[in-house]
Coordinates of C-alpha atoms and ligand atoms in Angstrom, one line a residue:
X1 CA 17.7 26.0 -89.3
X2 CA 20.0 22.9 -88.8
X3 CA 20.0 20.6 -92.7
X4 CA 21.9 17.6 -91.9
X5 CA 23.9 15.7 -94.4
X6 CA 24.8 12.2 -94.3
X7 CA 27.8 10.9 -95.9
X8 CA 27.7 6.5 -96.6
X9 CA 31.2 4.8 -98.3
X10 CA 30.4 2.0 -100.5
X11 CA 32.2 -0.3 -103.0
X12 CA 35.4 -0.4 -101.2
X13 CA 36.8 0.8 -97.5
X14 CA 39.7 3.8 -97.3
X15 CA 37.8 6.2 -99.9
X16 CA 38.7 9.2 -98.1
X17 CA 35.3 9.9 -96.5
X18 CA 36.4 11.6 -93.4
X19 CA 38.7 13.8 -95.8
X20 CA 35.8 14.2 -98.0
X21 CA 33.8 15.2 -95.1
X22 CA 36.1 17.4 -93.8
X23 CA 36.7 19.1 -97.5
X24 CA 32.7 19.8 -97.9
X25 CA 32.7 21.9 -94.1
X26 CA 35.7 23.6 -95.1
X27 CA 34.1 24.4 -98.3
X28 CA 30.8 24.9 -96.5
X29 CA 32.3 27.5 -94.3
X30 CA 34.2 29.4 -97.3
X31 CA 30.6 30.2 -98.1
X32 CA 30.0 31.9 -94.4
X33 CA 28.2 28.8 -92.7
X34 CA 28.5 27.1 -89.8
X35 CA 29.5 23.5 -89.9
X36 CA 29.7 20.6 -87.3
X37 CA 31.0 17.6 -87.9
X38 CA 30.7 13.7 -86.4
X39 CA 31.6 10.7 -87.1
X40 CA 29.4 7.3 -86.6
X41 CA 30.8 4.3 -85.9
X42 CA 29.3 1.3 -86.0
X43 CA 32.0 -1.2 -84.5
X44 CA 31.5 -2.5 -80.6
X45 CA 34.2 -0.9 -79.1
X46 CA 32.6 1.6 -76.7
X47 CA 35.6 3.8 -78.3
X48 CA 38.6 3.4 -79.9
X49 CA 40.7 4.2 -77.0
X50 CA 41.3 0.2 -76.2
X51 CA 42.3 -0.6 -80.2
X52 CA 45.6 -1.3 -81.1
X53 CA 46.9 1.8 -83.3
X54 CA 48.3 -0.5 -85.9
X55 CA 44.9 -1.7 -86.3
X56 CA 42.7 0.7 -86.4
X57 CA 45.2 3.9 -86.4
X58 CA 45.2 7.1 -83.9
X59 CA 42.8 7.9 -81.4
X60 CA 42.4 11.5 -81.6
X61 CA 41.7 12.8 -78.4
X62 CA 39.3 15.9 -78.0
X63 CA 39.2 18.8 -75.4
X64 CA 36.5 17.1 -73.4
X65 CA 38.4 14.4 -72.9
X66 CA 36.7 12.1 -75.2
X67 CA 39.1 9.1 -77.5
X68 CA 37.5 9.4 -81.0
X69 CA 38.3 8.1 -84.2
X70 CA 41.2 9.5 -86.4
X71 CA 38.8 11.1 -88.8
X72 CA 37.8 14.1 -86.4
X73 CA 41.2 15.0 -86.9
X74 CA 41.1 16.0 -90.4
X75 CA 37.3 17.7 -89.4
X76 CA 39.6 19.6 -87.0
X77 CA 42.6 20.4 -89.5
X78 CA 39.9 21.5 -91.9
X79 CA 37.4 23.6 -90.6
X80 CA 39.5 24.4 -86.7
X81 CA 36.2 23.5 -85.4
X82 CA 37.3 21.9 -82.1
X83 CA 35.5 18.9 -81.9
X84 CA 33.7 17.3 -78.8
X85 CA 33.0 14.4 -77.3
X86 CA 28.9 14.9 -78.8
X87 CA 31.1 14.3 -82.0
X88 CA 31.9 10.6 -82.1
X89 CA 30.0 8.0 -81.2
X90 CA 30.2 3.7 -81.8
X91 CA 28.0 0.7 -81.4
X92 CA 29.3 0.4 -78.0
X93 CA 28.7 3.6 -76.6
X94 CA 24.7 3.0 -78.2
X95 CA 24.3 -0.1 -76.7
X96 CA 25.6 0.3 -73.4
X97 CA 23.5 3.2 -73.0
X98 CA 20.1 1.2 -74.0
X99 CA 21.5 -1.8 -71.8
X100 CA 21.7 0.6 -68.7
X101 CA 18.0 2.1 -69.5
X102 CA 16.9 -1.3 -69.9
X103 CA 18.6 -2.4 -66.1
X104 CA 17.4 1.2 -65.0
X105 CA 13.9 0.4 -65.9
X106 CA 13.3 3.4 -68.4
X107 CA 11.6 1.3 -70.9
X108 CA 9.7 -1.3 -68.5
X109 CA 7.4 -4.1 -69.9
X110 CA 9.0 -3.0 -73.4
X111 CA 11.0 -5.5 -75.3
X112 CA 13.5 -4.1 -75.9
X113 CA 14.8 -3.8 -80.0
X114 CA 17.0 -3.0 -82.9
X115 CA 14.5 -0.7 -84.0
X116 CA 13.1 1.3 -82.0
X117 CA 15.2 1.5 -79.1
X118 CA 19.0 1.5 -80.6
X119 CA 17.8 3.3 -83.5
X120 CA 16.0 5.9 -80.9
X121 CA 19.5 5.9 -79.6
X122 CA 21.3 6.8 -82.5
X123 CA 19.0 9.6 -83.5
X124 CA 19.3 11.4 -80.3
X125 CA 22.8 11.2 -80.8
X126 CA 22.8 13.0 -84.1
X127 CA 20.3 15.8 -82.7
X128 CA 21.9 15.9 -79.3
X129 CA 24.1 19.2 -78.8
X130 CA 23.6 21.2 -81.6
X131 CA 22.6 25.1 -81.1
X132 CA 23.1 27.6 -83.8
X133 CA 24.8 25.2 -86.2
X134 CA 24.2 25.7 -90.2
X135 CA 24.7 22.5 -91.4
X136 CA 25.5 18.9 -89.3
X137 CA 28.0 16.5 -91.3
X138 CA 27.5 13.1 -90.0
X139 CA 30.1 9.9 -91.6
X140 CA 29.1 6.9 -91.1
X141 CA 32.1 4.5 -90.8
X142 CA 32.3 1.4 -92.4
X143 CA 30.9 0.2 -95.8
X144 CA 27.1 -0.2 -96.7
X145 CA 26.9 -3.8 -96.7
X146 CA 28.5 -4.6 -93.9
X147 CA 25.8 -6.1 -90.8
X148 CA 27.2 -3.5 -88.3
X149 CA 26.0 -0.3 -90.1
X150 CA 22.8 -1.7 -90.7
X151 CA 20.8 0.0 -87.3
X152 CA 22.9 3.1 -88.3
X153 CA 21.8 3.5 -91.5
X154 CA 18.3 2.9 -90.4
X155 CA 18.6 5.3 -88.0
X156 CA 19.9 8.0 -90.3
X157 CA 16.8 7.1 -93.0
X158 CA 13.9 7.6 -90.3
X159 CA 15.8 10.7 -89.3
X160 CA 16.0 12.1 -93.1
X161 CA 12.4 11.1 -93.1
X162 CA 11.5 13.0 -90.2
X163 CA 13.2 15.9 -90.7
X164 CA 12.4 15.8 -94.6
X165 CA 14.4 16.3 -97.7
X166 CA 14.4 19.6 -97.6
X167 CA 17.0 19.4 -94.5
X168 CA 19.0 16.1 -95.1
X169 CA 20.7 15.6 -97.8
X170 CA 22.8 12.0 -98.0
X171 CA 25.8 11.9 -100.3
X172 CA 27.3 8.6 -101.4
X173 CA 31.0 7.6 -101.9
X174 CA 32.0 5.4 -104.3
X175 CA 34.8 4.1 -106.7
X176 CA 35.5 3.8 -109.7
X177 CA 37.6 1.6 -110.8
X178 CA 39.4 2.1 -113.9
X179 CA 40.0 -1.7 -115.9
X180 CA 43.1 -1.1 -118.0
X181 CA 42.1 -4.1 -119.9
X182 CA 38.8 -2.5 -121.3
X183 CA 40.4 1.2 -121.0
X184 CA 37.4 2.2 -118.9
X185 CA 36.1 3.3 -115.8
X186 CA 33.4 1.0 -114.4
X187 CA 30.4 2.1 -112.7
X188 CA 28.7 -1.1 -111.8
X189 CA 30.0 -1.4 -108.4
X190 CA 28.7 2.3 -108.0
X191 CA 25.8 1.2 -109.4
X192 CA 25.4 -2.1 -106.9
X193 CA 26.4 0.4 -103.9
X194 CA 23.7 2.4 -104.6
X195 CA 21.0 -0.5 -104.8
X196 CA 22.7 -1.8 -101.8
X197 CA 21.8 1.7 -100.2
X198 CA 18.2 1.4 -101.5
X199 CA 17.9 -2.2 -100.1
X200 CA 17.5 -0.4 -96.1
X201 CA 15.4 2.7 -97.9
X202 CA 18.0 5.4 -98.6
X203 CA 17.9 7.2 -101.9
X204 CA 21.2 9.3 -101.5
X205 CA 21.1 12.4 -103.7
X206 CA 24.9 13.2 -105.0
X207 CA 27.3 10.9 -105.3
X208 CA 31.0 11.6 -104.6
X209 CA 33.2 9.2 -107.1
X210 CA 36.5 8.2 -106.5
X211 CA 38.8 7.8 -109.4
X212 CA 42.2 8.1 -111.0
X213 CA 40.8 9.9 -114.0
X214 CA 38.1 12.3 -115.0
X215 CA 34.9 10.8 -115.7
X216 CA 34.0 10.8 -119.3
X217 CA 30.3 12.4 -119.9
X218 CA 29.0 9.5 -120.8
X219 CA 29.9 6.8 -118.0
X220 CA 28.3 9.9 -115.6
X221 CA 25.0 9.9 -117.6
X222 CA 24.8 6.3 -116.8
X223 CA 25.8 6.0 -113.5
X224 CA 23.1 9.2 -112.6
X225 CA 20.3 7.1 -115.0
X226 CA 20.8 3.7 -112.9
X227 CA 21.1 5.9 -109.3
X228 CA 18.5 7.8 -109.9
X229 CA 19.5 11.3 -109.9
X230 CA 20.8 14.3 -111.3
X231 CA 23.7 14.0 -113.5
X232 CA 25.3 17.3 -112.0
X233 CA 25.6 15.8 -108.7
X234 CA 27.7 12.9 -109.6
X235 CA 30.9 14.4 -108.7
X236 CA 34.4 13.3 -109.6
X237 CA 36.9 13.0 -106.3
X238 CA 39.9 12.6 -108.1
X239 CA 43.2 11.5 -106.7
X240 CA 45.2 14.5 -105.5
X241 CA 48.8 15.2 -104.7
X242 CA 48.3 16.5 -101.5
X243 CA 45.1 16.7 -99.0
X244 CA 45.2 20.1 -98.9
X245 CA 43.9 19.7 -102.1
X246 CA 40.8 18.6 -102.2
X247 CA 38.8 21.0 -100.9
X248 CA 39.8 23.0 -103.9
X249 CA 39.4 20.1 -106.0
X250 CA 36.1 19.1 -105.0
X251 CA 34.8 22.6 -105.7
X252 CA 36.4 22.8 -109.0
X253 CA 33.6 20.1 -109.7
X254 CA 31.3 21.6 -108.1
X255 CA 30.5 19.6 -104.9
X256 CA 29.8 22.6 -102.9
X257 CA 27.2 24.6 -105.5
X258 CA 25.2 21.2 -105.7
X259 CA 25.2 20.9 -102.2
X260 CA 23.8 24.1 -102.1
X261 CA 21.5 23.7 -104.9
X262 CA 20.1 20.5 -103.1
X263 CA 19.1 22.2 -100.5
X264 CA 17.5 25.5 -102.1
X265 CA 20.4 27.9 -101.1
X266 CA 21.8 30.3 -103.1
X267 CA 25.5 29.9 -104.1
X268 CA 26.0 33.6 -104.7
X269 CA 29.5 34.5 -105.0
X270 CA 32.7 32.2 -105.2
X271 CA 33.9 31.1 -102.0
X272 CA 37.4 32.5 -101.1
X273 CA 39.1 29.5 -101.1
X274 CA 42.8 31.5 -100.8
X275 CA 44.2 30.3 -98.1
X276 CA 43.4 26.5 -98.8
X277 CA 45.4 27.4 -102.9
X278 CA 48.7 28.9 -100.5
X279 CA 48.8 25.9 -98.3
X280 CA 49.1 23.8 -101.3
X281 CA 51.2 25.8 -103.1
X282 CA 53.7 25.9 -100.1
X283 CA 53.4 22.0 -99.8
X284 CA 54.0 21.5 -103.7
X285 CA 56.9 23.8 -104.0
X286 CA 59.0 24.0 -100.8
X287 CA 62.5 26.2 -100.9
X288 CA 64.2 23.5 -99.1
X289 CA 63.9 20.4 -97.6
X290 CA 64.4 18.3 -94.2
X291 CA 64.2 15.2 -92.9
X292 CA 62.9 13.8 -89.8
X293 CA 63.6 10.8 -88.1
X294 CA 60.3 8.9 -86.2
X295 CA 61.4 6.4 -84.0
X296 CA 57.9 4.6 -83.0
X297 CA 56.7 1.1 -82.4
X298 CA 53.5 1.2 -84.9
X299 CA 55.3 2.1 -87.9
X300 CA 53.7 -0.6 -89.7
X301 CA 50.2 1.9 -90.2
X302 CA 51.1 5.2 -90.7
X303 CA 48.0 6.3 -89.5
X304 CA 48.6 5.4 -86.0
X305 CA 50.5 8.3 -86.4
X306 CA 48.2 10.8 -88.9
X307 CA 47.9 13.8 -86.8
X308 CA 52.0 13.6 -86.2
X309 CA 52.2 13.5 -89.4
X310 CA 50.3 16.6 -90.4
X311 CA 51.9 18.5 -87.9
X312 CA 55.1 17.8 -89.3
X313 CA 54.1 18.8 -92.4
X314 CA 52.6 22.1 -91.0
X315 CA 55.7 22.7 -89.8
X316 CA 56.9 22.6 -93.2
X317 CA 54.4 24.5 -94.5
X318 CA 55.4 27.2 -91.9
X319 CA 58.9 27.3 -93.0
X320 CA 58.4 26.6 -96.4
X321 CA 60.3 23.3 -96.7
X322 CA 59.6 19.6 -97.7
X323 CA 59.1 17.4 -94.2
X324 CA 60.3 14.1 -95.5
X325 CA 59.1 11.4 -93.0
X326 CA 61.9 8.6 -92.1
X327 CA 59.5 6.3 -89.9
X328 CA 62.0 4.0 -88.0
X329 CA 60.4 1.2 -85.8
X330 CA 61.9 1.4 -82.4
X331 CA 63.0 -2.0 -82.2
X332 CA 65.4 -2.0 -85.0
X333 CA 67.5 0.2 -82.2
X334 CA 67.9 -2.3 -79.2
X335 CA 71.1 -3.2 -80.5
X336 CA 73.3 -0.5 -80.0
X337 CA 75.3 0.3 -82.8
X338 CA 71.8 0.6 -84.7
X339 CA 72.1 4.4 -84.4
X340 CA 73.8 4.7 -88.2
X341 CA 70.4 4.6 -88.8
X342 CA 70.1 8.2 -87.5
X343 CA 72.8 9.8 -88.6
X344 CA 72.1 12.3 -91.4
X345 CA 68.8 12.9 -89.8
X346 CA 68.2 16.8 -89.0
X347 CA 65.4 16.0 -86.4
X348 CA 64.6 13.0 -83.9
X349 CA 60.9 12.6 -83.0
X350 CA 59.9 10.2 -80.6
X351 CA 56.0 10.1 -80.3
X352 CA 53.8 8.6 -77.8
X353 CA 53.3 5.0 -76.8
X354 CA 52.7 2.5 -75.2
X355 CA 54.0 -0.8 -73.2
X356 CA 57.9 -1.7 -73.1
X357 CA 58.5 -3.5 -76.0
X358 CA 60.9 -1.1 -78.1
X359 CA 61.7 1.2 -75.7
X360 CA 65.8 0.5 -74.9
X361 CA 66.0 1.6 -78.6
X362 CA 63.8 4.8 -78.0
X363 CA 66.0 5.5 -74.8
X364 CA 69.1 4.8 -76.9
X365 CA 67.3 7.4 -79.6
X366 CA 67.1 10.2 -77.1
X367 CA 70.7 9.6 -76.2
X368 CA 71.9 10.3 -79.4
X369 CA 69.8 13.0 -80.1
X370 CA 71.4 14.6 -76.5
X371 CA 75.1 13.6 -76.8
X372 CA 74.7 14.6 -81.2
X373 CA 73.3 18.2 -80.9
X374 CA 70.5 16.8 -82.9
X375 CA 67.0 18.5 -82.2
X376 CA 65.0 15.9 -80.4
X377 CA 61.5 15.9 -79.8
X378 CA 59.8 14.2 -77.5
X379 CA 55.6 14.0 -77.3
X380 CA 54.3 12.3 -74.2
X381 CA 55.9 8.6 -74.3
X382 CA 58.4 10.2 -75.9
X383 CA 59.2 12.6 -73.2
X384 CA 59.2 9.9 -70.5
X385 CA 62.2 8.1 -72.4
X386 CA 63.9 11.3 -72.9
X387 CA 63.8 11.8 -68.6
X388 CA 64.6 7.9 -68.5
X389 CA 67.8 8.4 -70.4
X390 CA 68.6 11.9 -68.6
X391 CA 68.6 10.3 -65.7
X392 CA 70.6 7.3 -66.5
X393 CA 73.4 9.0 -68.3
X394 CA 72.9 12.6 -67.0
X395 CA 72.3 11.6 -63.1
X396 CA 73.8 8.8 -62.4
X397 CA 70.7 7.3 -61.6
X398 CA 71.1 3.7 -63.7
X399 CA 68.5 1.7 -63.1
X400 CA 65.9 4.4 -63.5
X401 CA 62.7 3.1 -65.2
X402 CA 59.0 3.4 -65.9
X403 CA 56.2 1.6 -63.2
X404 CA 54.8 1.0 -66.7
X405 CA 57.2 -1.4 -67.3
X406 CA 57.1 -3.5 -63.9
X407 CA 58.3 -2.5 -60.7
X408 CA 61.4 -0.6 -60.2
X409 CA 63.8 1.2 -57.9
X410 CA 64.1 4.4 -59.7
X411 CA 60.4 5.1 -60.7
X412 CA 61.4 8.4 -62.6
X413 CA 58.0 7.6 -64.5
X414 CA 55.4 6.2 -62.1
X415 CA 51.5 5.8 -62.5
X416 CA 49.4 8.2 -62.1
X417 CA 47.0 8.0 -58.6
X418 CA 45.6 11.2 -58.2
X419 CA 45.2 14.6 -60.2
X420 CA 42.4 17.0 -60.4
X421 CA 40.3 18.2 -63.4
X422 CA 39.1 21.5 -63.0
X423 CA 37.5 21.7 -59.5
X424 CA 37.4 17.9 -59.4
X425 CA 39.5 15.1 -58.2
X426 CA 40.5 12.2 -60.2
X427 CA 41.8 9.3 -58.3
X428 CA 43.1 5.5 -60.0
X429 CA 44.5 2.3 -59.2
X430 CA 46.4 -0.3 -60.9
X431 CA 42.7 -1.9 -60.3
X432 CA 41.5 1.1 -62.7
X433 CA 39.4 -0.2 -66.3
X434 CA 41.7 0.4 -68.9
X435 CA 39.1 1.9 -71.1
X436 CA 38.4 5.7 -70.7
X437 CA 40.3 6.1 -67.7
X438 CA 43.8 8.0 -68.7
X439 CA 44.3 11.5 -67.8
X440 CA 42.8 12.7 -70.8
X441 CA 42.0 15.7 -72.8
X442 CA 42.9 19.7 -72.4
X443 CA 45.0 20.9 -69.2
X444 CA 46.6 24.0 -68.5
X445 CA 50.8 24.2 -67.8
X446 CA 51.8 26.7 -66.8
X447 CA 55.8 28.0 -68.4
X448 CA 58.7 28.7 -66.8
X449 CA 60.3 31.9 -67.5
X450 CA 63.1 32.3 -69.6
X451 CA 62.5 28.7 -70.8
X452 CA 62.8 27.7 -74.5
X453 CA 59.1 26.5 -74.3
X454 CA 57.9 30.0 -73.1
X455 CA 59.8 31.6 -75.8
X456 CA 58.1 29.5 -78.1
X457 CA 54.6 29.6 -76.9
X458 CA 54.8 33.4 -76.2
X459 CA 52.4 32.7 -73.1
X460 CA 53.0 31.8 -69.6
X461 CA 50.2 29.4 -69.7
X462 CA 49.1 27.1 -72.5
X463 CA 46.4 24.5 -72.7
X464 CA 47.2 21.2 -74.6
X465 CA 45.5 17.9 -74.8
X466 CA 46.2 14.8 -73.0
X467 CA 46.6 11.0 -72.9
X468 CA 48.4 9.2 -70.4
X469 CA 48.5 7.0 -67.3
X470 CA 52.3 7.5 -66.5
X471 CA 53.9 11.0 -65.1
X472 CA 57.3 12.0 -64.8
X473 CA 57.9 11.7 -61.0
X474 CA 58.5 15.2 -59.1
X475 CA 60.3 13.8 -56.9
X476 CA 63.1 13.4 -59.4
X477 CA 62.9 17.2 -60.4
X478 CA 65.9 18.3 -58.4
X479 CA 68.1 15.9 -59.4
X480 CA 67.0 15.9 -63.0
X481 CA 67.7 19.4 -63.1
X482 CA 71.1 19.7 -61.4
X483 CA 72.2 17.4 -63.5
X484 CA 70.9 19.6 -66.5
X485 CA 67.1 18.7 -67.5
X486 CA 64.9 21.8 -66.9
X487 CA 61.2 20.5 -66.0
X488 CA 60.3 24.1 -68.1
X489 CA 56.6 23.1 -67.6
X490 CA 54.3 22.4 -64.9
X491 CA 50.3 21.2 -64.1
X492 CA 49.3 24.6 -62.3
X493 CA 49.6 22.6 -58.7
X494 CA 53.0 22.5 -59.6
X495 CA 53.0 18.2 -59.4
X496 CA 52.8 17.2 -62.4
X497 CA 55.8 17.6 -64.9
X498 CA 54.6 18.7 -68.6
X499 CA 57.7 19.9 -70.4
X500 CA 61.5 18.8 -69.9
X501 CA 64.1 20.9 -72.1
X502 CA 67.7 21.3 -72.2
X503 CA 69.1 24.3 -71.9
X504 CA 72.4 24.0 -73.3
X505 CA 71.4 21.6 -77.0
X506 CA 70.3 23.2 -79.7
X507 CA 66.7 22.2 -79.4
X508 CA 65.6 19.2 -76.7
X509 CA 62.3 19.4 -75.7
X510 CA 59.8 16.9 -74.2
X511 CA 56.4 17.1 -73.5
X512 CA 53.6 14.9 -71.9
X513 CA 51.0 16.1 -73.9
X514 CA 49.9 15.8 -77.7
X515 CA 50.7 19.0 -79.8
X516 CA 50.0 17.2 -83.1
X517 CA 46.2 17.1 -81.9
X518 CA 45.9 20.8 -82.2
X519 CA 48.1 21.4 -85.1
X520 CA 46.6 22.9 -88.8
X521 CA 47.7 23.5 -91.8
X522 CA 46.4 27.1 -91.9
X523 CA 47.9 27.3 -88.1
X524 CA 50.7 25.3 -87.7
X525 CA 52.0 24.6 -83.9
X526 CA 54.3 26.7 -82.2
X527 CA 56.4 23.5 -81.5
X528 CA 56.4 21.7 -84.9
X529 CA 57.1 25.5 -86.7
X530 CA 60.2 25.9 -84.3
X531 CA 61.3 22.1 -84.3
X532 CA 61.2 22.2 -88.0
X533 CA 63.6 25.4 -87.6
X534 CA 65.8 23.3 -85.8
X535 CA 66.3 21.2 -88.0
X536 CA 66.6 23.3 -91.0
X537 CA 69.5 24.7 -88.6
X538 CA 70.6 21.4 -88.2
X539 CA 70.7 20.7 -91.8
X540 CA 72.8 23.0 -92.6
X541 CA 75.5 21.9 -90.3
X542 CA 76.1 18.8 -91.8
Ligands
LIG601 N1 52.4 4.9 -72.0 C1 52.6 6.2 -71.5 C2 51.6 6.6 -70.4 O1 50.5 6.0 -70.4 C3 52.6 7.3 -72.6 C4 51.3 7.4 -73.2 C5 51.4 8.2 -74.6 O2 52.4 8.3 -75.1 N2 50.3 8.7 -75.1 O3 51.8 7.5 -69.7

C-alpha cells in the first residue's frame, strides 16, 4: 500500500523544504521503506529548463531526459533514488496538457475548469507511475498564499480525501522567528499559515518549524492548541552546520517516529542512521583543506550551481578535506592580467554555461590552468572552452570559436543537428524551440584505454547525464590531438566527443556531460574524488 505525504511551506519562501523532504525519505528508508519523491510546481513555465539560473537556480537534469527543479537533487543526494521525469511537474506542463485534450476533443461539450479538469490533471500526476512504492513524498513549491498553488493545493486536499487519512499525511513548514526585542520565538505567523492552509480545506497533521533555537515547551503547546493538533508532532527543524545534518537532526526530534505513528506503523527499532553521522563527521572535521577556484557567469546565486557544489564537497568528504569554494564570476577575467586572481588556487573548475558573455575570461582560465600545472576541470561549457583554448594556443588554429557565439571559421564547437537516442534519431535546427530540445539526459561514452578518465572510472563504458546544444566538432580531433589534447571519450558511434584530457599535466580533463548530477555524499564521483586528489597534490606544491 502507497500513503502519500504532502509537504506545504508557509510563512516565508527558502525554508529548506526540498531538504526537508529529502531528510524524511532518507529517514524513511533507514527504517527499510521505499520512498519516491516529487516535487510540484506551480509556476507557468512548462519547466525550468528556459529560466535563467540566477533566477531560479539549477536545472537538475534526470536520466530520462527530463529538466526539473533543483530540489530533486537533494531527493537524489539523499535517498540515490534516481529520479524521473514522473517526478516534477509545473503549471505549465498541467495546463498544456488540458489545453491539448480540450483542442483534441477529450472533454467535448465540457467547459472546461480550474476544478475539475486541472485539478483532475494534477491528481493523475501524483498517482501516475508509482508500482511497489512505500511511501510518495510530494513538495509543493511555493508558499501557501500565493494564487499559483491554489489548484495545487486543491488538488492535493480532494486527493487526501479520496484516498483517506489513513494514507496521506500533509506536513507543514513553517518559521519561527525569534524577536530579540521580546526574547521569544513567535508562533503567530505559524499560526496564520496554518489558517491560511485551512482557508482551501487542508488540516495538515505535523508541523515542521524552522528556527534558530529549541522551542521552549510552552510556545509548542500553543502553537499545537491554535493548529489543531498533537503537540508531539510539532517538530523543531533547527538550523544546522551542514545538510548532511539534518536527517539526523530531524530524527533526534522525532520527525520520523511521528510520521510513523501518524500513519499506524510501528517504529520498532532505531533506524541505522551510521552512515549519515560519518558523512558529517568527515565534513565537520576534515584533516586538511583545499581550495577551488569556480570561474562561472551565475555566481551571483549559488544555487545555480547546487549540485556542483555538493559534488565538490563529496569530493571532500572522499578525501577527508575541507572544499572551500572561491566562486569567481568569469567576467572579472576578460582583462588579461586578471589571472592573480587564480594563483594560489589548487583546482580550476569551469562548469557549464551558456551564451558568450564571459567566456574570453573562461578561455583565458583554462589557459592558465594548462600552461600552470594547475588541475583544471572542465564540465560541459567548461570543456568546450578548454578545446577552444587548446586549439588556439596548442594548434595554431586562432580564430577557433563556438557556432554558439555567431558564425565562425574554425567551428571547433558547432551545434548539434543530428544524434541518436537509443534506437532513435534526434535531428535540430537553428529553427529548433529552445525549450526541451537539448541533447538531454543519460548517454553512454565509451573510454579510451590507457586514458586518465578510464583509470578513473575503472570501466570502459560509463553512462552520465546530459545538457547541451553545442559539441566539440570531430572534425578537429586529429589536429587537437597532435597537438596534444586526447579526445579520451567518445558517444559509442564514435562522433560525438565526451571527454578531452591532457596527457602530459597533472590533471586536465573536460567533459560534455554533468557529473555533479550524479554525485552523493555517501558516493562521491569518481571525478570530483580524483580532482580533489589533484588538488590536494597541488596544494602541496606551493
Ligand atoms: N552552451 C553549451 C551548449 O549548449 C554548454 C551547455 C552547458 O554547459 N550545459 O552546448
Amino acid at each position: 500500500m502507497t500513503r502519500y505525504i504532502f509537504i506545504t511551506g508557509g510563512v516565508v519562501s527558502s525554508l529548506g523544504k526540498g531538504l526537508a523532504a529529502a531528510a524524511l525519505g532518507a529517514l524513511l528508508q533507514a527504517r527499510g521503506y521505499k520512498v519516491r519523491l516529487r516535487k510540484l510546481d506551480p509556476y507557468l513555465n512548462v519547466d525550468p529548463g528556459t529560466m535563467s539560473p540566477t533566477q531560479h537556480g539549477e536545472v537538475f537534469v534526470t536520466d530520462d531526459g527530463a529538466e526539473t527543479d533543483l530540489d530533486l537533487g537533494h531527493y537524489e543526494r539523499f535517498t540515490g533514488v534516481s529520479a524521473r521525469k514522473s517526478d516534477n511537474v509545473t503549471s505549465g506542463r498541467i495546463y498544456s496538457s488540458v489545453l491539448a485534450r480540450e483542442r483534441h476533443g477529450d472533454y467535448l461539450g465540457a467547459t472546461v475548469q480550474v476544478i475539475p479538469h486541472v485539478t483532475d490533471a494534477i491528481k493523475e500526476f501524483i498517482r501516475g507511475d508509482v508500482t511497489d512504492e512505500d511511501f510518495v513524498l510530494c513538495e509543493i513549491g511555493g508558499t501557501v498564499g500565493d494564487i499559483e498553488s491554489l489548484p495545487f493545493l486543491e488538488a492535493i486536499r480532494q486527493f487526501g480525501n479520496e484516498i483517506g487519512t489513513e494514507r496521506a499525511l500533509f506536513i507543514h513548514v513553517t518559521l519561527l522567528p525569534y524577536i530579540p526585542a521580546a526574547g521569544e520565538l513567535k508562533t503567530k505567523p505559524t499560526q496564520h499559515s496554518v489558517k491560511e492552509l485551512l482557508s482551501v480545506g487542508i488540516q495538515p497533521a505535523m508541523l515542521l518549524c524552522r528556527s534558530d533555537r529549541p522551542i521552549p515547551e510552552n510556545e509548542r503547546r500553543k502553537i499545537a492548541l491554535f493548529c489543531n493538533m498533537k503537540q508531539e508532532r510539532v517538530i523543531a527543524a533547527l538550523d544546522v552546520d551542514t545538510i548532511y545534518q539534518v536527517p539526523v537532526s530531524y530524527h533526534e526530534q522525532g520527525f520520523d517516529d511521528q510520521v510513523l505513528a501518524y500513519f499506524g506503523l510501528e517504529a520498532k527499532d532505531e533506524p541505522d542512521l551510521s552512515m549519515w553521522k560519518e558523512i558529517v563527521q568527515r565534513v565537520r572535521a576534515p584533516e586538511g583543506e583545499v581550495t577551488i577556484g569556480v570561474v562561472g557567469k551565475y555566481t551571483s546565486l549559488i544555487d545555480s550551481y547546487k549540485s556542483l557544489g555538493e559534488s565538490l564537497v563529496h569530493g571532500g568528504i572522499a578525501n577527508n578535506v575541507r572544499v572551500n569554494l572561491k566562486w569567481m564570476d568569469s567576467s572579472i577575467f576578460d582583462s588579461e592580467d586578471a589571472v592573480v586572481h587564480l594563483e594560489g588556487v589548487d583546482g580550476i573548475l569551469v562548469p557549464g554555461g551558456f551564451g558568450e558573455r564571459g567566456t574570453e575570461g573562461k578561455i583565458r582560465a583554462a589557459q592558465f590552468a594548462r600552461e600552470h600545472k594547475v588541475p583544471y576541470f572542465g564540465i560541459c561549457f567548461g570543456m568546450q572552452m578548454a578545446v577552444i583554448e587548446a586549439a588556439r594556443n596548442l594548434a595554431g588554429l586562432r580564430g577557433a570559436s563556438s557556432t554558439e557565439f555567431g558564425s565562425t571559421d574554425i567551428p571547433v564547437v558547432g551545434l548539434m543537428t543530428e544524434w541518436t537516442r537509443g534506437n532513435e534519431r534526434e535531428v535540430r535546427n537553428v529553427e529548433s524551440d529552445l525549450g526541451g530540445t537539448m541533447r538531454l539526459g543519460a548517454y553512454d561514452a565509451v573510454l579510451t584505454e590507457d586514458s586518465k578518465v578510464r583509470d578513473i572510472y575503472r570501466s570502459p563504458v560509463i553512462s552520465e547525464r546530459h545538457r547541451h546544444r553545442y559539441e566539440v566538432n570531430i572534425n578537429y580531433r586529429n589536429q587537437l590531438e597532435q597537438a596534444g589534447m586526447l579526445f579520451s571519450g567518445l558517444s559509442p558511434d564514435g562522433i560525438l566527443p565526451e571527454i578531452v584530457e591532457l596527457p602530459d599535466h597533472p590533471w586536465f580533463i573536460g567533459v560534455q556531460f554533468h557529473p555533479e548530477l550524479k554525485s552523493k555524499p555517501f558516493d562521491p564521483h569518481p571525478l570530483f574524488t580524483s580532482f580533489i586528489r589533484a588538488a590536494i597534490e597541488q596544494s602541496r606544491l606551493v
